[in-house]
PDB file of C-alpha atoms in Angstrom:
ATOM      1  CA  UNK A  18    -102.861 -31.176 134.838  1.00  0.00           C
ATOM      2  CA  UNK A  19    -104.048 -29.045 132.432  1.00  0.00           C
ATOM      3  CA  UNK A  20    -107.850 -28.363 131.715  1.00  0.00           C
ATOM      4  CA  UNK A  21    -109.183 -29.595 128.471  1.00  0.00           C
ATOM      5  CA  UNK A  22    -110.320 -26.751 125.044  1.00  0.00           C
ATOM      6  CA  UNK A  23    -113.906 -26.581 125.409  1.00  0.00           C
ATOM      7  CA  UNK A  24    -116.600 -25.268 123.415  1.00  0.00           C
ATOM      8  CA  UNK A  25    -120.022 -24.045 123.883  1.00  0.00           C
ATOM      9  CA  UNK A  26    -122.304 -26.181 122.052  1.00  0.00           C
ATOM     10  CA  UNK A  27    -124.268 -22.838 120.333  1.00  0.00           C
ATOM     11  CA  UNK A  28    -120.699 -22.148 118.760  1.00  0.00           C
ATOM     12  CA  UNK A  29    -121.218 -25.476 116.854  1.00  0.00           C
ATOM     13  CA  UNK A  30    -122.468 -23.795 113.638  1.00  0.00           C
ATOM     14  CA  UNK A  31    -123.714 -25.090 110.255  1.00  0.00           C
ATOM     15  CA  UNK A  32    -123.427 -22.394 107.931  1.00  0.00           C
ATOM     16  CA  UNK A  33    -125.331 -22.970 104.346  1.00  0.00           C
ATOM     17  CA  UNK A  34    -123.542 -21.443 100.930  1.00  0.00           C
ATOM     18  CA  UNK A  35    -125.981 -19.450  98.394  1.00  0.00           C
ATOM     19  CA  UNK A  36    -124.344 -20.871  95.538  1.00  0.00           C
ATOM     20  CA  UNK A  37    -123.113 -17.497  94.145  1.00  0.00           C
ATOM     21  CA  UNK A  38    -120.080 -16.502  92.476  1.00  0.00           C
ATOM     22  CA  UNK A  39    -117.200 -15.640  92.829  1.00  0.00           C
ATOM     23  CA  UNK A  40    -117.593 -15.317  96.610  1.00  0.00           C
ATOM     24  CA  UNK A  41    -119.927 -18.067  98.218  1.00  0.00           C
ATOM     25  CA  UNK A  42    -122.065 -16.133 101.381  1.00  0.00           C
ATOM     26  CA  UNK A  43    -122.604 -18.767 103.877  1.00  0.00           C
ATOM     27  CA  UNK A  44    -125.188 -18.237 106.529  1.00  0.00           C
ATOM     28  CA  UNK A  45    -126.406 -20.338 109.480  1.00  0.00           C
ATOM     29  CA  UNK A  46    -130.533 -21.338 109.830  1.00  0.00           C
ATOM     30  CA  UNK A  47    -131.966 -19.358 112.632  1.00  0.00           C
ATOM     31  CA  UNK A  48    -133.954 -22.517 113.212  1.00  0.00           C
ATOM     32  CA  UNK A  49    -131.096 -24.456 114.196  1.00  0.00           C
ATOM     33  CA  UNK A  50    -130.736 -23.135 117.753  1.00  0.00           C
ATOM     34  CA  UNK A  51    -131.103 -25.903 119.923  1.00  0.00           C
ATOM     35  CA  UNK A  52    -129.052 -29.288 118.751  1.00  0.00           C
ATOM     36  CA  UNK A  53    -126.546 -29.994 116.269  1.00  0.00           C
ATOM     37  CA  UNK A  54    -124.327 -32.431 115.000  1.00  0.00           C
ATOM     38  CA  UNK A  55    -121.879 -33.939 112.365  1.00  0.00           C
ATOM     39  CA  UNK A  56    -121.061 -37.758 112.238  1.00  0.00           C
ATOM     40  CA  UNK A  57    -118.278 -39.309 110.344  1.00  0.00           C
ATOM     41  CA  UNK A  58    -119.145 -42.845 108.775  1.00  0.00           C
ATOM     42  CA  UNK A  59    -116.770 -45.417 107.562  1.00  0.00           C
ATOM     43  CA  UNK A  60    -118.408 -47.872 104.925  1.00  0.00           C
ATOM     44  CA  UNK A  61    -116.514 -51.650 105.314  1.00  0.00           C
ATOM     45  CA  UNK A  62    -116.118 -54.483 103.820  1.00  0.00           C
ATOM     46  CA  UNK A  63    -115.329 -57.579 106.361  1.00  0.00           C
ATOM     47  CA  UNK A  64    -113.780 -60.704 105.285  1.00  0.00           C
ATOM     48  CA  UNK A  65    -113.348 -63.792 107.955  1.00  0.00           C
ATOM     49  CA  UNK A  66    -109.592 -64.592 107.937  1.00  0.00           C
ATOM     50  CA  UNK A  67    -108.981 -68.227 109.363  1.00  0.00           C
ATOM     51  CA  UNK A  68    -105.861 -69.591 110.977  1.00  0.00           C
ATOM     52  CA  UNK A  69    -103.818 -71.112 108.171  1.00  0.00           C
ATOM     53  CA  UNK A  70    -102.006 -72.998 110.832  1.00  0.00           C
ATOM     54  CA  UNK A  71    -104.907 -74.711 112.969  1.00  0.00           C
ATOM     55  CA  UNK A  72    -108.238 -74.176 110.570  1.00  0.00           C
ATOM     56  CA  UNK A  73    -110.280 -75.177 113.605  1.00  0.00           C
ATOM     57  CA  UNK A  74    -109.604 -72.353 115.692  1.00  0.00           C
ATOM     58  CA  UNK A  75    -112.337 -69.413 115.999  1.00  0.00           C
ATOM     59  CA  UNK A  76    -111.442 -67.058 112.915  1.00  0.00           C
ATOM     60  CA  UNK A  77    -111.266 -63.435 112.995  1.00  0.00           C
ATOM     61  CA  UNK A  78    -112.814 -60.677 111.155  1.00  0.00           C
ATOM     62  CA  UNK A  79    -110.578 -57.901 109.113  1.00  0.00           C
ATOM     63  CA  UNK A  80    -111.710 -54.874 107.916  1.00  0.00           C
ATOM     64  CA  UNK A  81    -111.151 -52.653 105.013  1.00  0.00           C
ATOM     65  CA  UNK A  82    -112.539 -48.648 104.531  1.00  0.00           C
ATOM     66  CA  UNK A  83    -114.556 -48.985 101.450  1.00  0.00           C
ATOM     67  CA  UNK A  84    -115.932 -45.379 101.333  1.00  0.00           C
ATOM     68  CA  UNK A  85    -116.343 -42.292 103.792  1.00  0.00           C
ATOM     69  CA  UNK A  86    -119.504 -40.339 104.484  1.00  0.00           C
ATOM     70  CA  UNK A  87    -120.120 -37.488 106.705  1.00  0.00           C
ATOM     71  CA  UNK A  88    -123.529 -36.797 108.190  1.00  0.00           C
ATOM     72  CA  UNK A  89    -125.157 -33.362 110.103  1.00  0.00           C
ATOM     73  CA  UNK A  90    -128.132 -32.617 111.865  1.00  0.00           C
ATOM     74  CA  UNK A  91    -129.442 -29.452 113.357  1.00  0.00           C
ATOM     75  CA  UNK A  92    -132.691 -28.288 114.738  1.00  0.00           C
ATOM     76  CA  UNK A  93    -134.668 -26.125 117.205  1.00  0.00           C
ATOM     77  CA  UNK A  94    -137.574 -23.865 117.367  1.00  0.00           C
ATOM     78  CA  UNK A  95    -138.969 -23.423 113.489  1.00  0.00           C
ATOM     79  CA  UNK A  96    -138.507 -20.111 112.249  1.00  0.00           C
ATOM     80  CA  UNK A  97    -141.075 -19.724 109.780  1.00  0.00           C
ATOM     81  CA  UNK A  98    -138.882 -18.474 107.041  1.00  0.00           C
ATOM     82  CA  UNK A  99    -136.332 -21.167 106.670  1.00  0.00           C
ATOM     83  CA  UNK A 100    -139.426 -23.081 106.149  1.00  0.00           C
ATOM     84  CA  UNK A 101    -139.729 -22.597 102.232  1.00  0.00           C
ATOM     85  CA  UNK A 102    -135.824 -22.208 102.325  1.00  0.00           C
ATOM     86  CA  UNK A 103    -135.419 -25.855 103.429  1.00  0.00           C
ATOM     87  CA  UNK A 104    -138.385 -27.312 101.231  1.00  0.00           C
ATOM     88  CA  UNK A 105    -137.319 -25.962  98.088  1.00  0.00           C
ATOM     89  CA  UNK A 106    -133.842 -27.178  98.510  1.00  0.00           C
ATOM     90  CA  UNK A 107    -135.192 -30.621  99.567  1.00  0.00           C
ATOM     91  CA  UNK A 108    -137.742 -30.756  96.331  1.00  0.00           C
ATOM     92  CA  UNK A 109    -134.738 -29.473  94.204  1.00  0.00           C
ATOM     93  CA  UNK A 110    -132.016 -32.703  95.304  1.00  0.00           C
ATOM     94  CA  UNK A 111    -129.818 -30.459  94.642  1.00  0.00           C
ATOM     95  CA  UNK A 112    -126.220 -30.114  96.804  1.00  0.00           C
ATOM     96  CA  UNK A 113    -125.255 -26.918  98.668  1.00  0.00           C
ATOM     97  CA  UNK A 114    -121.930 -26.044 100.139  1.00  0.00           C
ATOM     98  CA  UNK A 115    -121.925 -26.341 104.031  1.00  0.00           C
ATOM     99  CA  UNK A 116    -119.391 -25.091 106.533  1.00  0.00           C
ATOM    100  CA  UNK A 117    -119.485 -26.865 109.910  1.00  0.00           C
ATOM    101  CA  UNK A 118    -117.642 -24.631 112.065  1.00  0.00           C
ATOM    102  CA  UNK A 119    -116.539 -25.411 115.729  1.00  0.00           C
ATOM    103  CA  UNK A 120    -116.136 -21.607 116.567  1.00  0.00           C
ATOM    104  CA  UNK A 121    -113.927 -19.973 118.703  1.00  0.00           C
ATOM    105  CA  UNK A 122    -112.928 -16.172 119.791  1.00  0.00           C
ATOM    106  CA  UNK A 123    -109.305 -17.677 118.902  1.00  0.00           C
ATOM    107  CA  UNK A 124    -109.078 -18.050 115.373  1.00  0.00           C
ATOM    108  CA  UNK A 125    -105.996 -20.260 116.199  1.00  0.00           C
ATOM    109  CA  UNK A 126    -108.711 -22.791 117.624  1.00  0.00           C
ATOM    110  CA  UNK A 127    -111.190 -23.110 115.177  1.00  0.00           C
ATOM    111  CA  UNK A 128    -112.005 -26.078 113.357  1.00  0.00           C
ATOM    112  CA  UNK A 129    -114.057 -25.993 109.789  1.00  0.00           C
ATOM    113  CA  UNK A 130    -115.620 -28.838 108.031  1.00  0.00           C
ATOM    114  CA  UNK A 131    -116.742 -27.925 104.404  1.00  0.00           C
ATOM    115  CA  UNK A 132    -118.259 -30.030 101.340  1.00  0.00           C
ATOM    116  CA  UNK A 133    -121.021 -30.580  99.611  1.00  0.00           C
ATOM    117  CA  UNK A 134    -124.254 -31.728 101.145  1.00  0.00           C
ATOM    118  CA  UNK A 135    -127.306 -33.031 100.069  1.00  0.00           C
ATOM    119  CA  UNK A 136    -130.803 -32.462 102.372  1.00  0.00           C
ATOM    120  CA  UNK A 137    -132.091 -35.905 102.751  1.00  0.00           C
ATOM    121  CA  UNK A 138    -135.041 -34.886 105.793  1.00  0.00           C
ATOM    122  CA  UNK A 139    -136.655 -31.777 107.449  1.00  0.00           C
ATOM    123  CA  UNK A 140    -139.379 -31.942 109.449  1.00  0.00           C
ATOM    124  CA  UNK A 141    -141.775 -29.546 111.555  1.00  0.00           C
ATOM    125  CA  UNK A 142    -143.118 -30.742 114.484  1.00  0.00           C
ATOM    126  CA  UNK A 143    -145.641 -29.321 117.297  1.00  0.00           C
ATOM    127  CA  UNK A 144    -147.479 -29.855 120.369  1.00  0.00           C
ATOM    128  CA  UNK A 145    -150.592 -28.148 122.062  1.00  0.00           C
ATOM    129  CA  UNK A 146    -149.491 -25.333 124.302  1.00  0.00           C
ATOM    130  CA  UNK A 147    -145.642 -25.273 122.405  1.00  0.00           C
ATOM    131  CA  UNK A 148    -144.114 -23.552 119.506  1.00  0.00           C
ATOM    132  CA  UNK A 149    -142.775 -25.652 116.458  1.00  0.00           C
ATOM    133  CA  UNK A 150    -139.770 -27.323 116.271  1.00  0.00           C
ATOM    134  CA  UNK A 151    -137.915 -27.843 113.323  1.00  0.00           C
ATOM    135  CA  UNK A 152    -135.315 -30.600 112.611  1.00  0.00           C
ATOM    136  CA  UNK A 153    -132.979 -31.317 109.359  1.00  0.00           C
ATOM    137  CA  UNK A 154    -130.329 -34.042 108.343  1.00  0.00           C
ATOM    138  CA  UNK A 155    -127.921 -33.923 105.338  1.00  0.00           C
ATOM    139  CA  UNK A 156    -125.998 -35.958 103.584  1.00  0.00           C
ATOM    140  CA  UNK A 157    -122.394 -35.522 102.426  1.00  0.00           C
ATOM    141  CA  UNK A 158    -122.390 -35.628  98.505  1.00  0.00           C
ATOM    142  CA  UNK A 159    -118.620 -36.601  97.837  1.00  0.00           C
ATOM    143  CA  UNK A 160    -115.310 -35.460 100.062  1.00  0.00           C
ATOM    144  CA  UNK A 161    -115.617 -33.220 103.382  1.00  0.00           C
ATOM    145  CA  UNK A 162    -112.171 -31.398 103.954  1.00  0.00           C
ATOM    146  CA  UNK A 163    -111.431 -30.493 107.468  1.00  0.00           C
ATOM    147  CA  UNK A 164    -109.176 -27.197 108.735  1.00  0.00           C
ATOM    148  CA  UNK A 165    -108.250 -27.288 112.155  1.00  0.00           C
ATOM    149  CA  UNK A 166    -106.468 -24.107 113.750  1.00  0.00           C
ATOM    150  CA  UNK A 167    -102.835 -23.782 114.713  1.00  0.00           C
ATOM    151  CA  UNK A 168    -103.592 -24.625 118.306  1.00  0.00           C
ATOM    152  CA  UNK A 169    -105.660 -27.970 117.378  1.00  0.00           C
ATOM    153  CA  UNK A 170    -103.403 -29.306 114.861  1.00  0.00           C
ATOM    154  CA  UNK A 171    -103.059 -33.132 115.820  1.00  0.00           C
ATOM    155  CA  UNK A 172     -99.940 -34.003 116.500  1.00  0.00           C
TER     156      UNK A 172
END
């Protein structure tokens, strides 16, 4: 039996572009040090099929994709100059390019997620006796392409 490919959570990172061109600099938050995450959402639409051949028996549901959406989160302890980063970007409603990047030492294993994102929350938190935390969700803004390395190609 062979072990599963693991990765450290830490090497989960979500790398921000600055917009420039023609090479885009992406750079990770040092505020996002603790938890991450990226969620893929399917929109549906469900329509009750009935049985043409006995109309009294229970119908079922079907399901069709409408739309896809892809969702990330980060935080951790606030570092104080992401602070104005994140608000400005959240007052402008503008989109940034984000790379969500499974890392790995093997470049054959990585795995990238990139696309446009919009930041729909941020928020600094804190409690007596603690240092501030800092948490932040965005919101795809139209298709997330996905790269996986040679040795995680699906098969």
């Amino acid at each position: 039996m062979a072990p599963p490919s693991l990765t450290r959570g830490v090497k989960l990172l979500i790398k921000i572009g600055n917009g420039a061109s023609p090479t885009e600099v992406f750079t990770a938050l040092c505020s996002i040090n603790a938890q991450r995450g990226i969620t893929f959402n399917s929109q549906t639409n469900d329509e009750t099929v009935p049985d043409c051949t006995d109309l009294e028996k229970i119908a079922w549901i079907v399901r069709e994709v409408e739309s896809l959406s892809v969702e990330v989160s980060g935080g951790g302890k606030a570092n104080k100059p992401d602070v104005p980063k994140l608000f400005n970007w959240w007052k402008s409603g503008e989109s940034k390019n984000i790379q969500i990047i499974l890392d790995d030492a093997t470049a054959a294993n990585v795995i990238t997620f990139a696309g446009a994102f919009k930041l729909t929350s941020f928020e600094v938190t804190g409690d007596r006796g603690g240092k501030a935390e800092l948490t932040m969700s965005l919101a795809s803004d139209g298709e997330v392409t996905g790269t996986f390395g040679a040795n995680v190609t699906p098969s």
